[in-house]
Tab-separated table of N, CA and C in Angstrom:
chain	number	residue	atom	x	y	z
A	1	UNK	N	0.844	-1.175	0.000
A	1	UNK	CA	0.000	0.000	0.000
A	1	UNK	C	0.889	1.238	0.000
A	2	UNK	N	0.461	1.894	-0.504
A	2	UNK	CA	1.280	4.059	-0.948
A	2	UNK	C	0.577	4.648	-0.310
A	3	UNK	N	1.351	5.270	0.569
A	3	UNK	CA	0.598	6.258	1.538
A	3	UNK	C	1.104	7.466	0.657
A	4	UNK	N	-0.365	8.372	0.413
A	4	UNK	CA	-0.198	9.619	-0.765
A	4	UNK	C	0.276	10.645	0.354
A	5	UNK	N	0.860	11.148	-0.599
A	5	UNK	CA	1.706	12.880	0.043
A	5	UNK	C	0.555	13.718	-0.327
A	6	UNK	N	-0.044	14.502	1.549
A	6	UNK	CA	-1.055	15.532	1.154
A	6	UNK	C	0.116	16.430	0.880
A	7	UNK	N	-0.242	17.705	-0.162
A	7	UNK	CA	0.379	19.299	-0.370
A	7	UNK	C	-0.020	19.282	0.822
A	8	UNK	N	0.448	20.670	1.427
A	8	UNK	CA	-0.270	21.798	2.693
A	8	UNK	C	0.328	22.715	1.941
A	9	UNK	N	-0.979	23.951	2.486
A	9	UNK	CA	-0.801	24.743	1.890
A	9	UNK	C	0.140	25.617	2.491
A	10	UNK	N	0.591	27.075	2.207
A	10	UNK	CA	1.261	27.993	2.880
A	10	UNK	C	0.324	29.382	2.603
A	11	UNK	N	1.048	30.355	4.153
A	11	UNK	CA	-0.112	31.015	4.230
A	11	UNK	C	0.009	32.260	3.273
A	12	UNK	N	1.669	32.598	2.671
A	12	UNK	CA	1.618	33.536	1.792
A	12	UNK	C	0.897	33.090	0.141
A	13	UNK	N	0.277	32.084	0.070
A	13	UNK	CA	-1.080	32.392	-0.945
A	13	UNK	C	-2.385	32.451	-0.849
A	14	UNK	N	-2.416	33.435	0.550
A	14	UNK	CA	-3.672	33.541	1.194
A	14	UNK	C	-4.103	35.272	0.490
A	15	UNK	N	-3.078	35.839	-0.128
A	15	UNK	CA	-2.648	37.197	-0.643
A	15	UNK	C	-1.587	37.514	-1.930
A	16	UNK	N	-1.991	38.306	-2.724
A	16	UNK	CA	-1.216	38.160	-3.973
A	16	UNK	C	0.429	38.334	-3.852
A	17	UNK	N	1.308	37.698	-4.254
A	17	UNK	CA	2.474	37.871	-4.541
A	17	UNK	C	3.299	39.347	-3.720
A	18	UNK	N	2.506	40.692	-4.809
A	18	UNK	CA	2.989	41.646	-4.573
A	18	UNK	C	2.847	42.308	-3.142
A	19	UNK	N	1.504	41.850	-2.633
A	19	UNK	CA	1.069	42.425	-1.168
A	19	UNK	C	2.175	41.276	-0.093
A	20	UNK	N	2.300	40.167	-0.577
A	20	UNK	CA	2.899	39.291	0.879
A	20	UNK	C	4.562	40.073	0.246
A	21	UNK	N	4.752	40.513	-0.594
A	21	UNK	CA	6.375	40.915	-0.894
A	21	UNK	C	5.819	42.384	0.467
A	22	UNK	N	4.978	43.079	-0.130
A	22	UNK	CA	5.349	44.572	0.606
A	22	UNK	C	4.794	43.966	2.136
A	23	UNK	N	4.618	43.303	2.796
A	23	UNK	CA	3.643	43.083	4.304
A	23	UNK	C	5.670	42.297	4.209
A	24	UNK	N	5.912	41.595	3.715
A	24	UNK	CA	7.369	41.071	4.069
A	24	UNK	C	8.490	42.036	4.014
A	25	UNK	N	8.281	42.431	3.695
A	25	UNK	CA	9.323	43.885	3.445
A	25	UNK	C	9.325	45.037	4.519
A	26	UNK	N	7.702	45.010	4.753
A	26	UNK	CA	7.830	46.061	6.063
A	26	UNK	C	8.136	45.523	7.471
A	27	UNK	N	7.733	43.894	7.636
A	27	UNK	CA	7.787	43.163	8.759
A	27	UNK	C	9.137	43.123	9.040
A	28	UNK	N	10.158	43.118	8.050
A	28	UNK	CA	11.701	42.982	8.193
A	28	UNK	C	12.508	44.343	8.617
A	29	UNK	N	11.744	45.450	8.081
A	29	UNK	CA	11.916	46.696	8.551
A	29	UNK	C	12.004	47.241	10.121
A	30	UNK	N	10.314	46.816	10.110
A	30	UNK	CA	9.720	47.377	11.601
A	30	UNK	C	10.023	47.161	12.680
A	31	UNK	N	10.643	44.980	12.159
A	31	UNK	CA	10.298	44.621	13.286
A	31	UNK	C	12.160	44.189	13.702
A	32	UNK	N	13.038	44.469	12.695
A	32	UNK	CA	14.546	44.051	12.763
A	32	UNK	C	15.208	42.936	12.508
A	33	UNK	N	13.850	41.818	11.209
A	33	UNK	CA	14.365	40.433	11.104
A	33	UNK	C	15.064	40.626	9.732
A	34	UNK	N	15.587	39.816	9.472
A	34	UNK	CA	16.098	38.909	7.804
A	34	UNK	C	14.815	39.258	7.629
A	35	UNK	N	14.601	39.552	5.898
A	35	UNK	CA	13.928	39.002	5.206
A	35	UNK	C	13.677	37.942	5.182
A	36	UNK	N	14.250	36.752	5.076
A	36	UNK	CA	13.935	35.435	5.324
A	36	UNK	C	13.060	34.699	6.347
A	37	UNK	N	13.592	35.569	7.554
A	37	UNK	CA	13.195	34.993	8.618
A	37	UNK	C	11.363	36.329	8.703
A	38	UNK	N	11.442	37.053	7.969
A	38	UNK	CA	9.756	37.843	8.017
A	38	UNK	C	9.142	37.002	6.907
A	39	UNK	N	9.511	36.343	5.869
A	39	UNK	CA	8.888	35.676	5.233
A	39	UNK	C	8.138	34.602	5.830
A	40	UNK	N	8.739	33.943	6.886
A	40	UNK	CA	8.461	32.786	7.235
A	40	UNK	C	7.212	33.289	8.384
A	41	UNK	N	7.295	34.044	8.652
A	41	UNK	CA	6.774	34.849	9.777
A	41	UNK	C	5.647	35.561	9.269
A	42	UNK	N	5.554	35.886	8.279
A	42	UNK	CA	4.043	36.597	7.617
A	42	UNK	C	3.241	35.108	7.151
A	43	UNK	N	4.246	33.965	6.536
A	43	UNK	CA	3.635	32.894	6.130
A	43	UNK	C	2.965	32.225	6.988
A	44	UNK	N	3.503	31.921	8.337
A	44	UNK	CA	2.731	31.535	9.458
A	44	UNK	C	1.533	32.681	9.777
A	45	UNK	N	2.070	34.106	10.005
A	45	UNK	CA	0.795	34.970	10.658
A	45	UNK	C	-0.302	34.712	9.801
A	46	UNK	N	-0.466	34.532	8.337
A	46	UNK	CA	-1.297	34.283	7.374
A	46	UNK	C	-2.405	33.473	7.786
A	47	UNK	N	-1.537	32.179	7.622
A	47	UNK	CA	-1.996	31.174	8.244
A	47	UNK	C	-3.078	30.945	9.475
A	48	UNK	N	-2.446	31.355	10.165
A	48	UNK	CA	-3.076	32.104	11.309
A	48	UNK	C	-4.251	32.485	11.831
A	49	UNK	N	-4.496	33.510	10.535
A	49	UNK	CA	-5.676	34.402	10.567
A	49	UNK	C	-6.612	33.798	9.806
A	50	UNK	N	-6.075	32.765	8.775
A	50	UNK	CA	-7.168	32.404	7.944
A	50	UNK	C	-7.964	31.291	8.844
A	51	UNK	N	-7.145	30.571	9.552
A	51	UNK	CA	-8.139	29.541	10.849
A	51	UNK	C	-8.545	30.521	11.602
A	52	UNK	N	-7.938	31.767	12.371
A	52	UNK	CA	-9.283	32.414	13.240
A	52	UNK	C	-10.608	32.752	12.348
A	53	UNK	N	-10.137	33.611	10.951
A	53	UNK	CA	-11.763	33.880	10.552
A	53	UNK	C	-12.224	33.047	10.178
A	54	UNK	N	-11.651	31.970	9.526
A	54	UNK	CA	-12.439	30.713	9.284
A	54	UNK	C	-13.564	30.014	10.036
A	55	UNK	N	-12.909	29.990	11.535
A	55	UNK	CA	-13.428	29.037	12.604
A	55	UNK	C	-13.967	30.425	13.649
A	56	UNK	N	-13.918	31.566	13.864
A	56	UNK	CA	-14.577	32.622	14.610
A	56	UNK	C	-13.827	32.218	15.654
A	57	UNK	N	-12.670	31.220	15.695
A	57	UNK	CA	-12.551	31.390	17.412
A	57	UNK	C	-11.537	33.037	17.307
A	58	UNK	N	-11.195	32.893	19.031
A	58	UNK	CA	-10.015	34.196	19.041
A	58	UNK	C	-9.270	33.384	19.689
A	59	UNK	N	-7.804	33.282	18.901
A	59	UNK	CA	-6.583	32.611	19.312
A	59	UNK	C	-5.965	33.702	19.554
A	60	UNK	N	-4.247	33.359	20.067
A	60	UNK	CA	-3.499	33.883	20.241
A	60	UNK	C	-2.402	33.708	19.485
A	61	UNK	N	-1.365	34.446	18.693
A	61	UNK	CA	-0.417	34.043	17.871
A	61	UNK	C	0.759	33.689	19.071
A	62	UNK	N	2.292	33.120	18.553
A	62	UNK	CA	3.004	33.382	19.254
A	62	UNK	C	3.979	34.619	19.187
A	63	UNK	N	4.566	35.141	20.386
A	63	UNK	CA	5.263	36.421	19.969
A	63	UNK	C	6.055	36.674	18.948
A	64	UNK	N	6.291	35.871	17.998
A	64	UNK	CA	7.268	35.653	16.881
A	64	UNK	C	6.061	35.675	15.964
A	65	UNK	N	4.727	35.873	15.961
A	65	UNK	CA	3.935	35.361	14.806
A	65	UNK	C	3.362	36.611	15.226
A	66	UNK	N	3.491	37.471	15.936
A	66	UNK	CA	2.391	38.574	16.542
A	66	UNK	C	2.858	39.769	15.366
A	67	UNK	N	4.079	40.049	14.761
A	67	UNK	CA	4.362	41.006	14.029
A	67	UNK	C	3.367	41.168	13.076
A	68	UNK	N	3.372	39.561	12.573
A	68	UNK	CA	3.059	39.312	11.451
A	68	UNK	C	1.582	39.660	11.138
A	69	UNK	N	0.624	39.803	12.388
A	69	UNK	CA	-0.709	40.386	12.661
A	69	UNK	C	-0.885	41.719	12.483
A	70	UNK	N	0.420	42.439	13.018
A	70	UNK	CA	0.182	43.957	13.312
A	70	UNK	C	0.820	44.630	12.006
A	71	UNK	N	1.768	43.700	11.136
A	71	UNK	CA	1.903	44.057	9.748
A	71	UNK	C	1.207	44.637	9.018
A	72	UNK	N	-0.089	43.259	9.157
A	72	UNK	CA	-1.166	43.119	7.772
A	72	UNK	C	-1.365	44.144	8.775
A	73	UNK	N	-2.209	44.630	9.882
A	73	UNK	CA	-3.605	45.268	10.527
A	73	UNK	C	-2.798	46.695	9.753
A	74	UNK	N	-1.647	47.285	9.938
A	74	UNK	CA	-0.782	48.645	9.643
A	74	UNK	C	-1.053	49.129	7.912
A	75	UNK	N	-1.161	47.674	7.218
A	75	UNK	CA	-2.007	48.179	6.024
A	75	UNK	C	-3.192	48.320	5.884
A	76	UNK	N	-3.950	49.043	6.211
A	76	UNK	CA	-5.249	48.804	7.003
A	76	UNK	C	-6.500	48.603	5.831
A	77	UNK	N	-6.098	49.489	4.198
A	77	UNK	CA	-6.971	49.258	3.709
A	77	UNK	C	-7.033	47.901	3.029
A	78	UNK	N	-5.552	46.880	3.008
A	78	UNK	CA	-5.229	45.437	1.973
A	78	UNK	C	-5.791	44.846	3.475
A	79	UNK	N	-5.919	44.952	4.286
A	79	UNK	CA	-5.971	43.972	5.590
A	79	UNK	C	-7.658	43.959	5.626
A	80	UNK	N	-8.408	45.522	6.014
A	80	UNK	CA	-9.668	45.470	5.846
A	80	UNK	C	-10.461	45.121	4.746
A	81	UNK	N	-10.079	44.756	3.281
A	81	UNK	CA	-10.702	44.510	2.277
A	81	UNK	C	-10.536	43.052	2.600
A	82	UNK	N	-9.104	42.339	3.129
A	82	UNK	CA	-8.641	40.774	2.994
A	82	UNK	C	-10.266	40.148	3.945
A	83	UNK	N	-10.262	40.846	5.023
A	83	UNK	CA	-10.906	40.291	5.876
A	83	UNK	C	-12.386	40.533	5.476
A	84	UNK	N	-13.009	41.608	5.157
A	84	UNK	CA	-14.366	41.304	4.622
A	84	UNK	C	-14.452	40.102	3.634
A	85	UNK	N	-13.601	40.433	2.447
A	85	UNK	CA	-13.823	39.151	0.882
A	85	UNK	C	-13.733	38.184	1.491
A	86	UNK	N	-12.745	37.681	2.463
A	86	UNK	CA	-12.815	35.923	2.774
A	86	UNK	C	-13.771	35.748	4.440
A	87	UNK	N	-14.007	36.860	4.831
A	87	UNK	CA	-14.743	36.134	6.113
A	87	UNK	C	-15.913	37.174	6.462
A	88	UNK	N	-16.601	37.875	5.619
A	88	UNK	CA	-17.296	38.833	5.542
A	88	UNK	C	-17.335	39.794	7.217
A	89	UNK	N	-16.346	39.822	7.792
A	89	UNK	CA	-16.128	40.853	8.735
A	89	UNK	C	-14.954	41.295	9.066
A	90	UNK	N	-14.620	42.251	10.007
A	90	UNK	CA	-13.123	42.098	10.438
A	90	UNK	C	-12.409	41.287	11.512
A	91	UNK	N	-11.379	40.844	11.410
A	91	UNK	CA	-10.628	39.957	12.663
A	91	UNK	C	-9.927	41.326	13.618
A	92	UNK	N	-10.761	41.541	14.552
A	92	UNK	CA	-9.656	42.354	15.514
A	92	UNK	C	-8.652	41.933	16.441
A	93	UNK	N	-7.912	42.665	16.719
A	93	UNK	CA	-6.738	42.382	17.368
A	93	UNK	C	-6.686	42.538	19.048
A	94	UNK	N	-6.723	42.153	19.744
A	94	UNK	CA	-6.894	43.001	21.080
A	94	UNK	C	-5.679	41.709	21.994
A	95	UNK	N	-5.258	42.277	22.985
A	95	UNK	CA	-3.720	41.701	23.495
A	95	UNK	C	-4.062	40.747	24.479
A	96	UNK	N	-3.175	39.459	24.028
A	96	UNK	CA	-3.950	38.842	24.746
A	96	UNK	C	-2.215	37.734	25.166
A	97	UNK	N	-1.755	38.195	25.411
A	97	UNK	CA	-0.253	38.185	25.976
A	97	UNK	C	-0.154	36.456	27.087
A	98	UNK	N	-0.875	36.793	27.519
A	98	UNK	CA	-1.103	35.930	29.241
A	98	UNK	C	-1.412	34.140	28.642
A	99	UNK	N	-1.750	34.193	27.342
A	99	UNK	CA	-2.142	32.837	26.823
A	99	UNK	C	-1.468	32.500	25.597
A	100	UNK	N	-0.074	32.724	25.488
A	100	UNK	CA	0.984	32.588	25.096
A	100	UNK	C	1.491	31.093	25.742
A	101	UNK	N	1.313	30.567	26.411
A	101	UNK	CA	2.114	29.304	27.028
A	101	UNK	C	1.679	28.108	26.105
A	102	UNK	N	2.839	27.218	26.314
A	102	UNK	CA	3.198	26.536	25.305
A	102	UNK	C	2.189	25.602	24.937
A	103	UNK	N	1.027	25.072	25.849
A	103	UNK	CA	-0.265	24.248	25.764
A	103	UNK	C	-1.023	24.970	24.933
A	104	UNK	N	-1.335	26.347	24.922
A	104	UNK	CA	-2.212	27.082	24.160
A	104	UNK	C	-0.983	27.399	22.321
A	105	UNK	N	-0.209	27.317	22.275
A	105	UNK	CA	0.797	27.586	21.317
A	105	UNK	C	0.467	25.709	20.871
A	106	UNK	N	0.352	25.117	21.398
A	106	UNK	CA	-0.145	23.878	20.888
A	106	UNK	C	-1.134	23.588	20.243
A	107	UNK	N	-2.133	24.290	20.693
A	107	UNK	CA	-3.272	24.192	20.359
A	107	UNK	C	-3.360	25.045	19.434
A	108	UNK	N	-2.950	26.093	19.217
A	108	UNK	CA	-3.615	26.814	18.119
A	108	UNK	C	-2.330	26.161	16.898
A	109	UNK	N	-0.944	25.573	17.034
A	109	UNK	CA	-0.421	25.023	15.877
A	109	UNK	C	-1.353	23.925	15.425
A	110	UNK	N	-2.555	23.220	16.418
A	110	UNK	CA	-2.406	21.648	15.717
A	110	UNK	C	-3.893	22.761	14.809
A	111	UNK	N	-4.693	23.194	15.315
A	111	UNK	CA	-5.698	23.903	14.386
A	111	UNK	C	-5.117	24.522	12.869
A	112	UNK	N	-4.082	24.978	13.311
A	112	UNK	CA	-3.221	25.763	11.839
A	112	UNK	C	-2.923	24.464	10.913
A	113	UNK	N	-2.452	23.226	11.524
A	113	UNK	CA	-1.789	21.996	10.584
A	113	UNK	C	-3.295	21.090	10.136
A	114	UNK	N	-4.453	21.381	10.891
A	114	UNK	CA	-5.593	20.498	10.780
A	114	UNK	C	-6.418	21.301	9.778
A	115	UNK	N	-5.898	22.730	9.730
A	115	UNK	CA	-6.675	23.360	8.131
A	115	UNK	C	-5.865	23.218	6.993
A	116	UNK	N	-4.956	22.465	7.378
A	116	UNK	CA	-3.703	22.068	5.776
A	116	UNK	C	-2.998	23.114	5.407
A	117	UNK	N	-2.601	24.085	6.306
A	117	UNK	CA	-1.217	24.458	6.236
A	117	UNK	C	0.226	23.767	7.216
A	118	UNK	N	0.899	24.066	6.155
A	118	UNK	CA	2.408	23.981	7.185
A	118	UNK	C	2.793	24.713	7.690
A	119	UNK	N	3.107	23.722	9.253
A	119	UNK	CA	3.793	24.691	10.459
A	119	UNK	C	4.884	24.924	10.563
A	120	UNK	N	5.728	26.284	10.544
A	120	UNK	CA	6.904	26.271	11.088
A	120	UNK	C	7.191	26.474	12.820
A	121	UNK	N	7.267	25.002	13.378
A	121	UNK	CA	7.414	25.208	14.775
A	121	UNK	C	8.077	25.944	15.784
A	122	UNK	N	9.625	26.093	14.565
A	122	UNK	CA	10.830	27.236	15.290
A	122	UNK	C	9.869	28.284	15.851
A	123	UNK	N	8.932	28.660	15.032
A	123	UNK	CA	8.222	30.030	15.157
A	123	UNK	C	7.104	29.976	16.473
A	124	UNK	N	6.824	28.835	16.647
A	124	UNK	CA	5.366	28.813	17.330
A	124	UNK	C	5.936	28.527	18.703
A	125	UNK	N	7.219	27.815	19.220
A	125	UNK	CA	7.824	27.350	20.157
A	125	UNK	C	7.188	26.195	20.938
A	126	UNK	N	7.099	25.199	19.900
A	126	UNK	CA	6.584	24.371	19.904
A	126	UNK	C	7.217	22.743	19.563
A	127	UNK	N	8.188	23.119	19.207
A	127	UNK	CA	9.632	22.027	18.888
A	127	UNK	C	10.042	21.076	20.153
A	128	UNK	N	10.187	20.189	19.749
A	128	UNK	CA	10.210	18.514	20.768
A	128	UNK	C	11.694	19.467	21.644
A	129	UNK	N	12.654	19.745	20.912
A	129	UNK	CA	13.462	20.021	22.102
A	129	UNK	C	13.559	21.763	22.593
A	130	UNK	N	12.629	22.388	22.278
A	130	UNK	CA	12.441	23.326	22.450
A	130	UNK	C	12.784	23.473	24.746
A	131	UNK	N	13.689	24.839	25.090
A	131	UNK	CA	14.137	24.779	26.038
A	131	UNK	C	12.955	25.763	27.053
A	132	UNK	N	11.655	24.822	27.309
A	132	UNK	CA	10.933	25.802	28.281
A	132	UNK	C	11.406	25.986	29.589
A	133	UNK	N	11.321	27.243	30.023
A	133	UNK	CA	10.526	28.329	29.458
A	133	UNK	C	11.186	29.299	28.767
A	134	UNK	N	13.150	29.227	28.808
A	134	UNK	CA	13.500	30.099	28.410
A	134	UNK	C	13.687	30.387	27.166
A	135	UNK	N	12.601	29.545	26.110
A	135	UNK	CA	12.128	29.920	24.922
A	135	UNK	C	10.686	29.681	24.598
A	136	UNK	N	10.090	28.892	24.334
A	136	UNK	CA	9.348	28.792	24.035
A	136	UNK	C	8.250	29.860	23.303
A	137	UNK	N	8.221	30.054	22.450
A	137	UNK	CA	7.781	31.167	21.562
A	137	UNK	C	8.246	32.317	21.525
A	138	UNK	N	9.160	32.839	22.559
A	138	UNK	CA	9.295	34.185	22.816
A	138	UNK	C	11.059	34.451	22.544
A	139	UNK	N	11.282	33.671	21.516
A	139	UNK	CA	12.663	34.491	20.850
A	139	UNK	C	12.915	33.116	19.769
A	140	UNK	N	13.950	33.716	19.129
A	140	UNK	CA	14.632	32.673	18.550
A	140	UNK	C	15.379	31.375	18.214
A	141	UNK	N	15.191	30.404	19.695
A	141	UNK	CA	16.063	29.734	19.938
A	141	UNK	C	15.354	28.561	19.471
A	142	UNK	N	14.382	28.214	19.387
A	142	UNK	CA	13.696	27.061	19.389
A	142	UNK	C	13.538	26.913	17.630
């Protein structure tokens, strides 16, 4: 028996080319990463947002995925058009810091991997040898 390879998707084709280039471009700016490393980081925040409006819950990103929220929200008119066309309202943002720990960073990765995108875990701090607490979502190490 062949066990088939699902695709997953990624979250920078949740938005055209040119908008995830400029939301990646400013995230690397604003926030002091590589380009590389805001790419990966808008691709997850994407992600992200498309399971909250999808599913109406209100998650929490991890602090490494939080830029990537306040990116899109800073373009306010590509962010407010994104969010009416695919979920006919807006996703607001409001701080929710305190539910950041790594059970809830669990939970909202396995929701992100159970709508068929791929996770990058470095980002979510969510990695088997990830060193809690003195990483776990909240820097680069994991």
């Amino acid at each position: 028996m062949t066990a088939l390879a699902t695709e997953l998707t990624h979250g920078r084709t949740l938005v055209n080319a040119e908008l995830f280039d400029r939301l990646t471009d400013f995230c690397a700016e604003e926030y002091g990463l590589e380009r590389s490393v805001a790419e990966r980081v808008m691709d997850q925040g994407l992600a992200f947002l498309d399971v909250m409006g999808s599913t109406g819950e209100t998650l929490s990103p991890s602090k490494l995925i939080d830029p990537a929220w306040h990116t899109f929200m800073l373009h306010s008119p590509q962010y407010t058009a994104w969010c009416q066309e695919r979920y006919g309202r807006y996703i607001h943002h409001a701080p929710n810091s305190r539910y950041r720990d790594k059970a809830a960073m669990v939970d909202v990765v396995g929701k992100i991997r159970a709508a068929g995108y791929a996770v990058d875990e470095s980002l979510w701090g969510t990695k088997a040898d990830c060193n809690e607490p003195s990483c776990c979502g909240d820097g680069p190490c994991c």
